[in-house]
Amino acid sequence: MSAPFPPSANAFIQPKAPNLRTWHGRLGHACHQTVLDMFTNKATKGMTLDLLLHPGSCHPCILGKQVMASVPKVRVGPESTRLRLEKVFIDVTGPFVHLTNGTLYNMAIINNYSSFPWNYQL
């Protein structure tokens, strides 16, 4: 198996410094200003940063900040269901610390047609 470049060519390749977006992802999606402060204050030994590219938006951060729509209080319009269990809303909460029966999670199910709730401890 041969190398993609001859060994003499590899001597001239310089590793590129990570940009702000790369460090943002490596540090658990930390705020861009926090990453810049770490770089300017030399908080981490040997940290290099390429500031030429704008970081842009981060798709995982956008998804993490979204709020889920709540269960509608009134069933109206074309989305209302005509059959039992045609549409259900499920919400899982937990983990809880000390429940008497030893379960850690709670699952609430609401039937959209009848508004009948079920509650299961998992």
Tab-separated table of C-alpha atoms in Angstrom, residues 6-100:
chain	number	residue	atom	x	y	z
A	6	PRO	CA	5.600	10.925	-1.288
A	7	PRO	CA	7.247	11.386	2.149
A	8	SER	CA	9.069	14.512	0.967
A	9	ALA	CA	5.740	16.195	0.115
A	10	ASN	CA	4.347	15.500	3.611
A	11	ALA	CA	7.134	17.590	5.135
A	12	PHE	CA	5.593	20.762	3.680
A	13	ILE	CA	2.015	20.206	4.898
A	14	GLN	CA	1.148	22.420	7.837
A	15	PRO	CA	-1.677	21.431	10.185
A	16	LYS	CA	-4.483	23.974	10.027
A	17	ALA	CA	-5.536	25.713	13.237
A	18	PRO	CA	-9.080	24.823	14.338
A	19	ASN	CA	-11.641	27.564	13.792
A	20	LEU	CA	-14.183	28.899	16.278
A	21	ARG	CA	-16.870	26.451	15.124
A	22	THR	CA	-14.562	23.469	15.681
A	23	TRP	CA	-13.670	24.582	19.221
A	24	HIS	CA	-17.354	25.297	19.919
A	25	GLY	CA	-18.153	21.649	19.133
A	26	ARG	CA	-15.113	20.237	20.952
A	27	LEU	CA	-15.981	22.121	24.146
A	28	GLY	CA	-19.529	20.810	24.391
A	29	HIS	CA	-21.110	23.631	22.353
A	30	ALA	CA	-19.767	26.358	24.627
A	31	CYS	CA	-20.677	29.967	23.883
A	32	HIS	CA	-18.480	31.489	21.154
A	33	GLN	CA	-17.493	34.325	23.496
A	34	THR	CA	-16.305	31.779	26.077
A	35	VAL	CA	-14.092	30.102	23.472
A	36	LEU	CA	-12.681	33.493	22.436
A	37	ASP	CA	-12.007	34.379	26.092
A	38	MET	CA	-10.189	31.074	26.585
A	39	PHE	CA	-8.023	31.814	23.546
A	40	THR	CA	-7.233	35.455	24.392
A	41	ASN	CA	-6.545	34.725	28.080
A	42	LYS	CA	-4.415	31.688	27.158
A	43	ALA	CA	-6.516	29.525	29.479
A	44	THR	CA	-5.392	26.387	27.632
A	45	LYS	CA	-1.762	25.733	26.788
A	46	GLY	CA	-1.174	25.408	23.046
A	47	MET	CA	-4.700	26.384	21.981
A	48	THR	CA	-4.658	27.693	18.421
A	49	LEU	CA	-7.609	29.404	16.805
A	50	ASP	CA	-8.297	30.435	13.211
A	51	LEU	CA	-10.424	33.604	13.348
A	52	LEU	CA	-10.756	34.077	9.581
A	53	LEU	CA	-14.070	32.228	9.197
A	54	HIS	CA	-17.340	33.320	10.812
A	55	PRO	CA	-18.675	30.399	12.896
A	56	GLY	CA	-22.244	30.659	11.574
A	57	SER	CA	-25.144	28.907	13.251
A	58	CYS	CA	-24.871	25.549	15.007
A	59	HIS	CA	-27.700	23.132	14.150
A	60	PRO	CA	-27.478	21.066	17.411
A	61	CYS	CA	-27.584	24.280	19.485
A	62	ILE	CA	-30.663	25.499	17.605
A	63	LEU	CA	-32.421	22.168	18.184
A	64	GLY	CA	-31.491	22.224	21.868
A	65	LYS	CA	-33.097	25.627	22.388
A	66	GLN	CA	-36.430	24.758	20.768
A	67	VAL	CA	-39.494	24.273	22.930
A	68	MET	CA	-41.883	21.423	22.246
A	69	ALA	CA	-45.513	22.331	21.544
A	70	SER	CA	-47.868	21.596	24.425
A	71	VAL	CA	-50.930	19.378	24.238
A	72	PRO	CA	-53.811	21.474	22.827
A	73	LYS	CA	-56.557	22.288	25.356
A	74	VAL	CA	-59.394	22.163	22.790
A	75	ARG	CA	-59.734	19.747	19.875
A	76	VAL	CA	-60.923	21.814	16.897
A	77	GLY	CA	-60.296	22.005	13.170
A	78	PRO	CA	-59.177	19.393	10.647
A	79	GLU	CA	-56.629	17.927	13.075
A	80	SER	CA	-59.280	16.750	15.535
A	81	THR	CA	-59.496	12.980	15.649
A	82	ARG	CA	-62.544	10.880	14.849
A	83	LEU	CA	-61.383	7.565	16.333
A	84	ARG	CA	-60.108	6.454	19.717
A	85	LEU	CA	-56.319	6.205	19.863
A	86	GLU	CA	-55.990	7.831	16.433
A	87	LYS	CA	-53.710	10.404	18.034
A	88	VAL	CA	-52.111	10.211	21.471
A	89	PHE	CA	-49.766	12.553	23.319
A	90	ILE	CA	-46.973	10.961	25.339
A	91	ASP	CA	-44.746	12.673	27.874
A	92	VAL	CA	-41.931	10.951	29.780
A	93	THR	CA	-40.539	12.656	32.877
A	94	GLY	CA	-37.693	11.709	35.169
A	95	PRO	CA	-35.429	10.360	36.405
A	96	PHE	CA	-36.772	10.918	39.894
A	97	VAL	CA	-34.585	10.473	42.951
A	98	HIS	CA	-36.594	8.621	45.622
A	99	LEU	CA	-39.936	7.110	44.622
A	100	THR	CA	-41.479	4.704	47.108
